[in-house]
């Protein structure tokens, strides 16, 4: 199977492209590793990292020796999948298989929208992809939606625990163009190419926020054991020379006992390795952050989302404003970079609560505040609720963006007002004396961050 990561950089981001992270498609690399482990041939075409055009990717796919083409996508990139699939089918009859969050939750709709796609893989892709390539009858494969005699058929979902993530082969990084990856402007400590890597140590999320599809996509929250994780880190450091490791888990710090064992292992190894991660605020304690720092952690991203407690409750975030304040304070105290994510236009948001969110970001004063426009993606509770209320209208997937613009208001604040408040959030947070003073002080202490800081500024200024 040829596994394809389509070139989305130019299409999705309007700002300076050099400031945007280019990360390995670990999902595809896991599928490739699983196929190889089962004796099947696999190839990865990371057209995004290679800077290819859609037409270039089509040529590569058509020339590939593989009969199956597997594509991963999100809602932001589904239009690219349609374009790619149509152009491939014009030139050959290879079987096109598509997976990822978007098609998992809109599988039948996807096949209706694009005649050229043959099979949708819903949810976890390793075992399903193997059974497809193996030639098992489609009607016997769980977790797929496909065409049969002019009809669209959706087979039952896969069972929850068919894949043991502690016994899976590590991602097939040997099939990736490792010299092409980079961290972008944020959490950038100067390493790129083979010195920069990503890792996933869990699947799913223990929380069920209304704006996120993670818990629905993975169905259950599963974690890899510390020994398994440390073995992969050993490989990354010793074989590839990795110096910056980015943990991509929705929340690395759950459960805390597992995180401590990972940190103990890293402390014992004493690698020349630094890492960053995402965390919930309610897990953070002084002892945990101290150990994270000792183990090489240099930065943490917190999903704050809102500065209004009622809004946090409404979106089922299950955290409090005081827990957020405490977590940010503790993390800063240990000189770790703090990034905080906020959402503009959440369910129940008014202009007043959005202003409170902006003011809360300023109060917390993280190293970076990242604001996004709330978007109801398929697979989220928010999407389902808006669909029931007929508030989605005629959806164009290209309008599902978290930064550029939005067509979705929240029934209280219009889409136009949300965009204005989004722009205001960036202006108020970044164009203030305290931010410049803190940034200048930090850059003097950490000169390696000067260029990433400049890149980040250039990206924000160049956004349309």
Short mmCIF file of C-alpha atoms in Angstrom, two decimals:
data_model
loop_
_atom_site.label_atom_id
_atom_site.label_comp_id
_atom_site.label_asym_id
_atom_site.label_seq_id
_atom_site.Cartn_x
_atom_site.Cartn_y
_atom_site.Cartn_z
CA UNK A 1 0.00 0.00 0.00
CA UNK A 2 1.20 3.49 -0.85
CA UNK A 3 0.34 5.79 2.06
CA UNK A 4 0.02 9.45 1.14
CA UNK A 5 0.19 12.63 3.18
CA UNK A 6 -1.09 15.29 0.79
CA UNK A 7 0.58 18.74 0.41
CA UNK A 8 -1.55 20.96 2.62
CA UNK A 9 0.93 23.62 3.78
CA UNK A 10 0.33 26.10 0.97
CA UNK A 11 -3.42 25.55 1.01
CA UNK A 12 -4.18 25.72 4.74
CA UNK A 13 -1.88 28.43 6.09
CA UNK A 14 -2.00 31.99 4.79
CA UNK A 15 0.97 33.31 6.74
CA UNK A 16 4.72 32.82 6.28
CA UNK A 17 5.15 29.13 5.45
CA UNK A 18 8.62 28.85 7.02
CA UNK A 19 7.04 29.55 10.40
CA UNK A 20 4.70 26.53 10.19
CA UNK A 21 5.69 23.17 11.66
CA UNK A 22 6.13 20.24 9.28
CA UNK A 23 5.68 17.08 11.31
CA UNK A 24 5.97 13.40 10.36
CA UNK A 25 2.60 11.72 9.62
CA UNK A 26 2.92 9.25 12.49
CA UNK A 27 -0.50 7.71 11.79
CA UNK A 28 0.66 6.63 8.33
CA UNK A 29 4.01 5.52 9.74
CA UNK A 30 2.21 3.28 12.26
CA UNK A 31 0.12 1.70 9.50
CA UNK A 32 3.22 1.18 7.36
CA UNK A 33 5.05 -0.46 10.27
CA UNK A 34 2.09 -2.73 10.96
CA UNK A 35 1.89 -3.80 7.31
CA UNK A 36 5.63 -4.48 7.12
CA UNK A 37 5.46 -6.45 10.36
CA UNK A 38 2.78 -8.62 8.76
CA UNK A 39 4.90 -9.22 5.67
CA UNK A 40 3.14 -6.74 3.41
CA UNK A 41 4.83 -4.04 1.32
CA UNK A 42 4.39 -0.41 2.34
CA UNK A 43 5.58 2.94 1.05
CA UNK A 44 4.99 6.46 2.38
CA UNK A 45 4.76 9.54 0.18
CA UNK A 46 4.88 12.62 2.40
CA UNK A 47 4.09 15.11 -0.33
CA UNK A 48 3.63 17.86 2.25
CA UNK A 49 7.14 17.54 3.67
CA UNK A 50 8.63 17.19 0.20
CA UNK A 51 6.96 20.41 -0.97
CA UNK A 52 5.20 18.68 -3.84
CA UNK A 53 2.12 19.88 -5.67
CA UNK A 54 -1.04 17.79 -5.94
CA UNK A 55 -0.14 17.02 -9.56
CA UNK A 56 3.33 15.86 -8.53
CA UNK A 57 1.79 13.60 -5.87
CA UNK A 58 -0.61 12.19 -8.46
CA UNK A 59 2.27 11.29 -10.79
CA UNK A 60 4.09 9.52 -7.95
CA UNK A 61 0.97 7.62 -6.93
CA UNK A 62 0.18 6.50 -10.46
CA UNK A 63 3.75 5.23 -10.95
CA UNK A 64 3.79 3.38 -7.61
CA UNK A 65 3.96 -0.41 -7.74
CA UNK A 66 1.17 -0.62 -5.14
CA UNK A 67 -2.44 -1.32 -6.09
CA UNK A 68 -3.81 0.41 -3.00
CA UNK A 69 -3.40 4.10 -2.18
CA UNK A 70 -4.12 5.06 1.43
CA UNK A 71 -4.69 8.73 2.26
CA UNK A 72 -5.06 10.41 5.63
CA UNK A 73 -7.08 13.59 6.03
CA UNK A 74 -8.81 16.00 8.35
CA UNK A 75 -11.75 18.27 7.64
CA UNK A 76 -9.29 20.99 6.58
CA UNK A 77 -7.77 18.76 3.91
CA UNK A 78 -10.69 16.68 2.60
CA UNK A 79 -11.02 18.93 -0.46
CA UNK A 80 -7.42 18.05 -1.34
CA UNK A 81 -8.29 14.35 -1.07
CA UNK A 82 -11.15 14.83 -3.53
CA UNK A 83 -8.90 16.63 -6.01
CA UNK A 84 -6.12 14.04 -5.67
CA UNK A 85 -8.50 11.07 -5.98
CA UNK A 86 -10.18 12.40 -9.12
CA UNK A 87 -6.85 13.03 -10.83
CA UNK A 88 -5.50 9.58 -9.89
CA UNK A 89 -8.60 7.81 -11.22
CA UNK A 90 -8.27 9.68 -14.52
CA UNK A 91 -4.94 7.93 -15.04
CA UNK A 92 -5.28 4.49 -13.41
CA UNK A 93 -7.66 2.14 -11.58
CA UNK A 94 -5.80 1.86 -8.27
CA UNK A 95 -8.03 1.39 -5.22
CA UNK A 96 -8.23 4.56 -3.13
CA UNK A 97 -8.64 4.12 0.64
CA UNK A 98 -9.15 7.16 2.88
CA UNK A 99 -8.92 7.38 6.67
CA UNK A 100 -8.69 9.97 9.41
CA UNK A 101 -11.02 11.91 11.73
CA UNK A 102 -13.12 13.62 9.06
CA UNK A 103 -14.11 10.56 7.04
CA UNK A 104 -14.61 8.46 10.18
CA UNK A 105 -17.57 10.63 11.11
CA UNK A 106 -18.84 11.40 7.60
CA UNK A 107 -18.01 8.20 5.75
CA UNK A 108 -21.18 7.81 3.67
CA UNK A 109 -21.28 11.52 2.92
CA UNK A 110 -17.66 11.37 1.73
CA UNK A 111 -18.39 8.56 -0.74
CA UNK A 112 -21.39 10.49 -2.03
CA UNK A 113 -19.30 13.62 -2.50
CA UNK A 114 -16.42 11.86 -4.26
CA UNK A 115 -17.13 8.93 -6.59
CA UNK A 116 -13.43 8.23 -6.99
CA UNK A 117 -12.90 7.11 -3.38
CA UNK A 118 -13.41 3.36 -3.00
CA UNK A 119 -13.13 2.61 0.72
CA UNK A 120 -13.33 4.60 3.95
CA UNK A 121 -11.46 3.32 7.00
CA UNK A 122 -13.25 4.44 10.16
CA UNK A 123 -11.20 4.93 13.32
CA UNK A 124 -7.98 3.04 14.01
CA UNK A 125 -6.35 2.10 10.74
CA UNK A 126 -3.67 -0.54 11.24
CA UNK A 127 -5.62 -3.81 11.32
CA UNK A 128 -8.26 -2.59 8.86
CA UNK A 129 -5.64 -1.52 6.31
CA UNK A 130 -3.91 -4.88 6.63
CA UNK A 131 -7.13 -6.80 6.01
CA UNK A 132 -7.87 -4.66 2.94
CA UNK A 133 -4.40 -5.22 1.47
CA UNK A 134 -4.58 -8.92 2.34
CA UNK A 135 -7.60 -9.21 0.06
CA UNK A 136 -10.17 -10.23 2.65
CA UNK A 137 -13.72 -9.81 1.38
CA UNK A 138 -14.83 -6.26 2.12
CA UNK A 139 -18.11 -7.45 3.61
CA UNK A 140 -16.09 -9.25 6.31
CA UNK A 141 -13.91 -6.31 7.31
CA UNK A 142 -15.12 -4.31 10.29
CA UNK A 143 -14.74 -0.54 10.43
CA UNK A 144 -15.08 0.27 6.73
CA UNK A 145 -17.57 2.00 4.47
CA UNK A 146 -17.41 1.07 0.79
CA UNK A 147 -19.26 0.74 -2.50
CA UNK A 148 -20.92 -2.48 -3.61
CA UNK A 149 -23.15 -2.84 -6.68
CA UNK A 150 -23.97 0.85 -6.75
CA UNK A 151 -24.77 1.03 -3.03
CA UNK A 152 -22.82 2.44 -0.09
CA UNK A 153 -22.31 -0.14 2.65
CA UNK A 154 -21.16 0.61 6.21
CA UNK A 155 -19.89 -2.42 8.11
CA UNK A 156 -20.02 -2.57 11.93
CA UNK A 157 -17.31 -0.73 13.87
CA UNK A 158 -14.18 -2.54 14.95
CA UNK A 159 -14.05 -3.85 18.51
CA UNK A 160 -12.41 -1.48 20.99
CA UNK A 161 -9.39 -3.54 21.99
CA UNK A 162 -8.34 -5.34 18.81
CA UNK A 163 -5.04 -3.47 18.79
CA UNK A 164 -2.66 -3.67 21.76
CA UNK A 165 -0.69 -0.43 21.45
CA UNK A 166 2.05 -1.83 23.69
CA UNK A 167 2.79 -4.61 21.22
CA UNK A 168 2.72 -2.56 18.04
CA UNK A 169 5.89 -1.94 16.03
CA UNK A 170 7.25 1.58 16.28
CA UNK A 171 6.38 3.95 13.41
CA UNK A 172 8.19 3.19 10.15
CA UNK A 173 10.31 6.31 10.24
CA UNK A 174 12.74 4.74 7.77
CA UNK A 175 10.09 5.37 5.10
CA UNK A 176 9.90 9.10 5.86
CA UNK A 177 12.02 12.02 4.56
CA UNK A 178 13.34 12.76 8.04
CA UNK A 179 15.56 15.62 6.92
CA UNK A 180 12.46 17.64 5.90
CA UNK A 181 10.75 17.96 9.29
CA UNK A 182 10.82 20.98 11.58
CA UNK A 183 9.03 22.35 14.66
CA UNK A 184 7.98 25.69 13.18
CA UNK A 185 8.06 28.94 15.14
CA UNK A 186 6.54 27.68 18.38
CA UNK A 187 8.45 25.43 20.79
CA UNK A 188 11.46 25.75 18.52
CA UNK A 189 14.86 25.28 20.19
CA UNK A 190 16.88 25.21 17.00
CA UNK A 191 16.68 21.55 16.01
CA UNK A 192 15.21 20.29 12.75
CA UNK A 193 15.57 17.38 10.35
CA UNK A 194 16.63 14.17 12.08
CA UNK A 195 17.28 16.05 15.32
CA UNK A 196 13.55 16.79 15.64
CA UNK A 197 10.99 14.04 16.21
CA UNK A 198 7.45 13.49 17.38
CA UNK A 199 6.04 10.65 19.45
CA UNK A 200 2.60 9.48 20.56
CA UNK A 201 2.36 7.54 23.82
CA UNK A 202 -1.41 7.16 24.07
CA UNK A 203 -4.56 7.06 22.01
CA UNK A 204 -7.62 9.05 22.87
CA UNK A 205 -8.33 11.40 25.75
CA UNK A 206 -9.89 10.85 29.19
CA UNK A 207 -12.01 13.96 28.78
CA UNK A 208 -14.96 14.60 26.46
CA UNK A 209 -14.87 18.30 25.57
CA UNK A 210 -17.73 19.26 23.26
CA UNK A 211 -15.41 20.75 20.61
CA UNK A 212 -13.07 17.75 20.28
CA UNK A 213 -13.51 14.41 18.47
CA UNK A 214 -10.53 12.57 20.01
CA UNK A 215 -12.43 10.49 22.56
CA UNK A 216 -15.02 9.54 19.91
CA UNK A 217 -12.43 8.64 17.28
CA UNK A 218 -10.37 6.37 19.54
CA UNK A 219 -13.40 5.24 21.61
CA UNK A 220 -11.31 4.50 24.71
CA UNK A 221 -8.31 6.14 26.35
CA UNK A 222 -5.31 3.81 26.13
CA UNK A 223 -1.76 4.45 27.22
CA UNK A 224 1.54 2.84 26.37
CA UNK A 225 3.68 1.56 29.22
CA UNK A 226 6.75 3.57 30.27
CA UNK A 227 9.13 0.75 29.27
CA UNK A 228 7.67 0.69 25.75
CA UNK A 229 7.88 4.48 25.43
CA UNK A 230 11.45 4.63 26.69
CA UNK A 231 12.46 1.93 24.20
CA UNK A 232 11.20 4.11 21.35
CA UNK A 233 13.00 7.14 22.77
CA UNK A 234 16.20 5.06 22.99
CA UNK A 235 15.80 4.28 19.29
CA UNK A 236 15.18 7.91 18.37
CA UNK A 237 18.23 9.15 20.25
CA UNK A 238 20.68 6.38 19.36
CA UNK A 239 19.69 5.71 15.74
CA UNK A 240 18.53 9.12 14.57
CA UNK A 241 20.32 11.54 16.92
CA UNK A 242 17.12 13.22 18.11
CA UNK A 243 17.63 16.21 20.40
CA UNK A 244 14.12 17.73 20.42
CA UNK A 245 11.18 15.42 21.06
CA UNK A 246 7.59 16.64 20.77
CA UNK A 247 5.01 14.50 22.58
CA UNK A 248 1.78 14.75 20.55
CA UNK A 249 -0.56 13.13 23.08
CA UNK A 250 -3.72 15.07 23.86
CA UNK A 251 -2.42 15.03 27.43
CA UNK A 252 0.89 13.37 28.29
CA UNK A 253 0.44 13.95 32.02
CA UNK A 254 -2.43 11.47 32.48
CA UNK A 255 -2.00 9.32 34.46
CA UNK A 256 0.55 11.19 36.55
CA UNK A 257 2.14 7.96 37.82
CA UNK A 258 3.02 6.95 34.26
CA UNK A 259 4.53 10.36 33.52
CA UNK A 260 6.72 10.10 36.60
CA UNK A 261 8.08 6.73 35.44
CA UNK A 262 8.82 8.14 31.99
CA UNK A 263 10.65 11.06 33.61
CA UNK A 264 12.58 8.71 35.92
CA UNK A 265 13.73 6.75 32.87
CA UNK A 266 14.85 9.89 31.05
CA UNK A 267 16.67 11.19 34.12
CA UNK A 268 18.49 7.88 34.45
CA UNK A 269 19.50 7.91 30.78
CA UNK A 270 20.69 11.52 30.93
CA UNK A 271 20.36 12.04 27.17
CA UNK A 272 21.11 15.32 25.46
CA UNK A 273 17.39 15.55 24.81
CA UNK A 274 14.76 18.23 25.41
CA UNK A 275 11.04 17.79 25.00
CA UNK A 276 7.67 19.51 25.15
CA UNK A 277 4.13 18.25 25.62
CA UNK A 278 0.44 19.03 26.13
CA UNK A 279 -1.14 18.79 29.57
CA UNK A 280 -4.34 19.32 31.47
CA UNK A 281 -4.03 21.93 34.20
CA UNK A 282 -5.62 19.83 36.94
CA UNK A 283 -2.73 17.33 36.92
CA UNK A 284 0.03 19.87 37.48
CA UNK A 285 1.80 19.90 40.84
CA UNK A 286 5.11 21.32 41.97
CA UNK A 287 6.64 17.84 42.32
CA UNK A 288 5.56 16.72 38.84
CA UNK A 289 6.83 19.84 37.10
CA UNK A 290 10.12 19.70 38.98
CA UNK A 291 10.63 16.14 37.76
CA UNK A 292 9.58 17.04 34.21
CA UNK A 293 12.15 19.84 34.18
CA UNK A 294 14.89 17.50 35.45
CA UNK A 295 13.95 14.97 32.75
CA UNK A 296 14.47 17.51 29.97
CA UNK A 297 11.06 19.14 29.53
CA UNK A 298 11.33 22.74 28.36
CA UNK A 299 7.72 23.59 27.53
CA UNK A 300 4.08 22.74 28.18
CA UNK A 301 0.91 23.66 26.29
CA UNK A 302 -2.27 24.01 28.32
CA UNK A 303 -5.74 23.94 26.80
CA UNK A 304 -7.30 26.85 28.68
CA UNK A 305 -10.03 27.62 26.11
CA UNK A 306 -12.02 30.24 28.08
CA UNK A 307 -11.66 32.83 30.82
CA UNK A 308 -15.24 32.35 31.99
CA UNK A 309 -16.10 29.52 34.39
CA UNK A 310 -19.64 29.04 33.08
CA UNK A 311 -18.30 28.59 29.55
CA UNK A 312 -15.70 26.08 30.78
CA UNK A 313 -18.51 24.12 32.43
CA UNK A 314 -20.67 24.29 29.33
CA UNK A 315 -17.96 22.84 27.08
CA UNK A 316 -17.30 20.05 29.62
CA UNK A 317 -13.70 21.05 30.18
CA UNK A 318 -13.87 19.94 33.83
CA UNK A 319 -11.34 22.47 35.08
CA UNK A 320 -11.56 25.72 37.03
CA UNK A 321 -10.03 29.14 36.49
CA UNK A 322 -8.08 28.79 39.73
CA UNK A 323 -6.64 25.45 38.60
CA UNK A 324 -5.50 27.17 35.42
CA UNK A 325 -3.88 30.00 37.37
CA UNK A 326 -2.13 27.55 39.67
CA UNK A 327 -0.81 25.33 36.85
CA UNK A 328 0.56 28.27 34.87
CA UNK A 329 2.19 29.74 37.99
CA UNK A 330 3.88 26.46 38.95
CA UNK A 331 5.11 25.78 35.43
CA UNK A 332 6.55 29.27 35.08
CA UNK A 333 8.18 28.98 38.49
CA UNK A 334 10.28 26.09 37.15
CA UNK A 335 11.26 28.15 34.08
CA UNK A 336 9.34 26.03 31.59
CA UNK A 337 7.83 27.72 28.55
CA UNK A 338 4.07 28.02 28.86
CA UNK A 339 1.84 28.07 25.81
CA UNK A 340 -1.88 28.53 26.38
CA UNK A 341 -4.62 27.73 23.88
CA UNK A 342 -7.85 29.74 23.82
CA UNK A 343 -11.02 29.46 21.72
CA UNK A 344 -13.14 32.36 20.48
CA UNK A 345 -16.88 31.81 19.93
CA UNK A 346 -17.49 28.77 22.13
CA UNK A 347 -21.06 27.60 22.82
CA UNK A 348 -22.62 30.18 25.12
CA UNK A 349 -19.94 32.77 24.43
CA UNK A 350 -21.06 36.39 24.34
CA UNK A 351 -18.96 39.38 23.46
CA UNK A 352 -18.51 39.91 27.21
CA UNK A 353 -17.24 36.36 27.89
CA UNK A 354 -14.90 36.51 24.89
CA UNK A 355 -13.42 39.75 26.24
CA UNK A 356 -13.04 37.94 29.58
CA UNK A 357 -11.10 35.20 27.78
CA UNK A 358 -8.78 37.77 26.20
CA UNK A 359 -8.27 39.49 29.56
CA UNK A 360 -7.62 36.12 31.23
CA UNK A 361 -4.91 35.37 28.67
CA UNK A 362 -3.28 38.69 29.50
CA UNK A 363 -3.56 37.93 33.23
CA UNK A 364 -1.91 34.52 32.84
CA UNK A 365 0.80 36.03 30.63
CA UNK A 366 2.07 32.77 29.09
CA UNK A 367 5.06 32.89 26.77
CA UNK A 368 2.61 32.47 23.90
CA UNK A 369 -1.17 32.63 23.68
CA UNK A 370 -2.69 30.82 20.71
CA UNK A 371 -6.25 31.83 19.86
CA UNK A 372 -8.49 29.88 17.51
CA UNK A 373 -11.97 30.35 16.12
CA UNK A 374 -14.36 27.71 17.43
CA UNK A 375 -15.29 25.39 14.58
CA UNK A 376 -17.83 22.52 14.76
CA UNK A 377 -15.87 19.65 13.21
CA UNK A 378 -17.58 16.34 12.39
CA UNK A 379 -17.26 13.88 15.27
CA UNK A 380 -17.70 16.49 17.96
CA UNK A 381 -20.68 16.93 20.23
CA UNK A 382 -20.81 20.53 19.10
CA UNK A 383 -21.22 19.48 15.44
CA UNK A 384 -24.01 17.05 16.31
CA UNK A 385 -25.90 19.66 18.35
CA UNK A 386 -25.64 22.30 15.61
CA UNK A 387 -26.77 19.78 13.02
CA UNK A 388 -29.88 18.92 15.07
CA UNK A 389 -30.72 22.61 15.29
CA UNK A 390 -30.21 23.07 11.53
CA UNK A 391 -27.52 25.66 12.17
CA UNK A 392 -24.87 24.24 9.84
CA UNK A 393 -26.54 25.22 6.60
CA UNK A 394 -24.95 24.06 3.36
CA UNK A 395 -21.54 23.07 4.64
CA UNK A 396 -18.44 23.71 2.56
CA UNK A 397 -15.54 21.87 4.15
CA UNK A 398 -13.16 24.61 2.98
CA UNK A 399 -14.97 26.95 5.36
CA UNK A 400 -14.07 24.74 8.33
CA UNK A 401 -10.97 26.60 9.50
CA UNK A 402 -9.87 27.57 12.98
CA UNK A 403 -7.89 30.67 12.02
CA UNK A 404 -8.61 32.20 8.65
CA UNK A 405 -12.34 32.86 8.91
CA UNK A 406 -15.60 31.25 9.98
CA UNK A 407 -19.16 31.08 8.70
CA UNK A 408 -20.41 29.72 12.03
CA UNK A 409 -21.64 32.02 14.75
CA UNK A 410 -22.80 30.53 18.04
CA UNK A 411 -26.38 31.93 17.86
CA UNK A 412 -25.30 34.76 20.19
CA UNK A 413 -22.29 36.28 18.43
CA UNK A 414 -22.19 36.46 14.64
CA UNK A 415 -19.40 34.92 12.59
CA UNK A 416 -18.27 38.40 11.53
CA UNK A 417 -18.04 39.56 15.15
CA UNK A 418 -16.17 36.40 16.16
CA UNK A 419 -13.54 37.10 13.50
CA UNK A 420 -13.16 40.68 14.76
CA UNK A 421 -12.76 39.48 18.34
CA UNK A 422 -10.25 36.86 17.20
CA UNK A 423 -8.14 39.60 15.62
CA UNK A 424 -8.60 41.74 18.73
CA UNK A 425 -7.33 38.88 20.93
CA UNK A 426 -4.01 38.73 19.10
CA UNK A 427 -3.68 42.49 19.04
CA UNK A 428 -4.39 42.95 22.77
CA UNK A 429 -2.17 40.07 23.90
CA UNK A 430 0.89 40.69 21.77
CA UNK A 431 0.93 44.47 21.40
CA UNK A 432 1.44 45.37 25.04
CA UNK A 433 4.53 46.51 26.96
CA UNK A 434 4.59 43.55 29.37
CA UNK A 435 4.76 41.03 26.54
CA UNK A 436 7.66 42.86 24.90
CA UNK A 437 9.49 43.20 28.21
CA UNK A 438 9.08 39.50 29.10
CA UNK A 439 10.01 38.41 25.59
CA UNK A 440 13.13 40.59 25.51
CA UNK A 441 14.26 39.25 28.87
CA UNK A 442 13.71 35.67 27.75
CA UNK A 443 15.49 36.13 24.42
CA UNK A 444 18.53 37.56 26.20
CA UNK A 445 18.59 34.49 28.45
CA UNK A 446 17.81 32.04 25.61
CA UNK A 447 19.30 33.43 22.36
CA UNK A 448 18.50 30.21 20.51
CA UNK A 449 14.86 31.35 20.53
CA UNK A 450 15.50 34.64 18.73
CA UNK A 451 15.01 33.32 15.20
CA UNK A 452 11.85 31.29 16.04
CA UNK A 453 10.49 34.41 17.76
CA UNK A 454 11.10 36.45 14.62
CA UNK A 455 9.47 33.73 12.50
CA UNK A 456 6.40 33.71 14.73
CA UNK A 457 6.08 37.48 14.47
CA UNK A 458 6.47 37.39 10.70
CA UNK A 459 3.77 34.71 10.47
CA UNK A 460 1.26 36.75 12.47
CA UNK A 461 1.94 39.89 10.47
CA UNK A 462 1.68 38.03 7.15
CA UNK A 463 -1.61 36.24 7.91
CA UNK A 464 -4.45 37.33 5.64
#
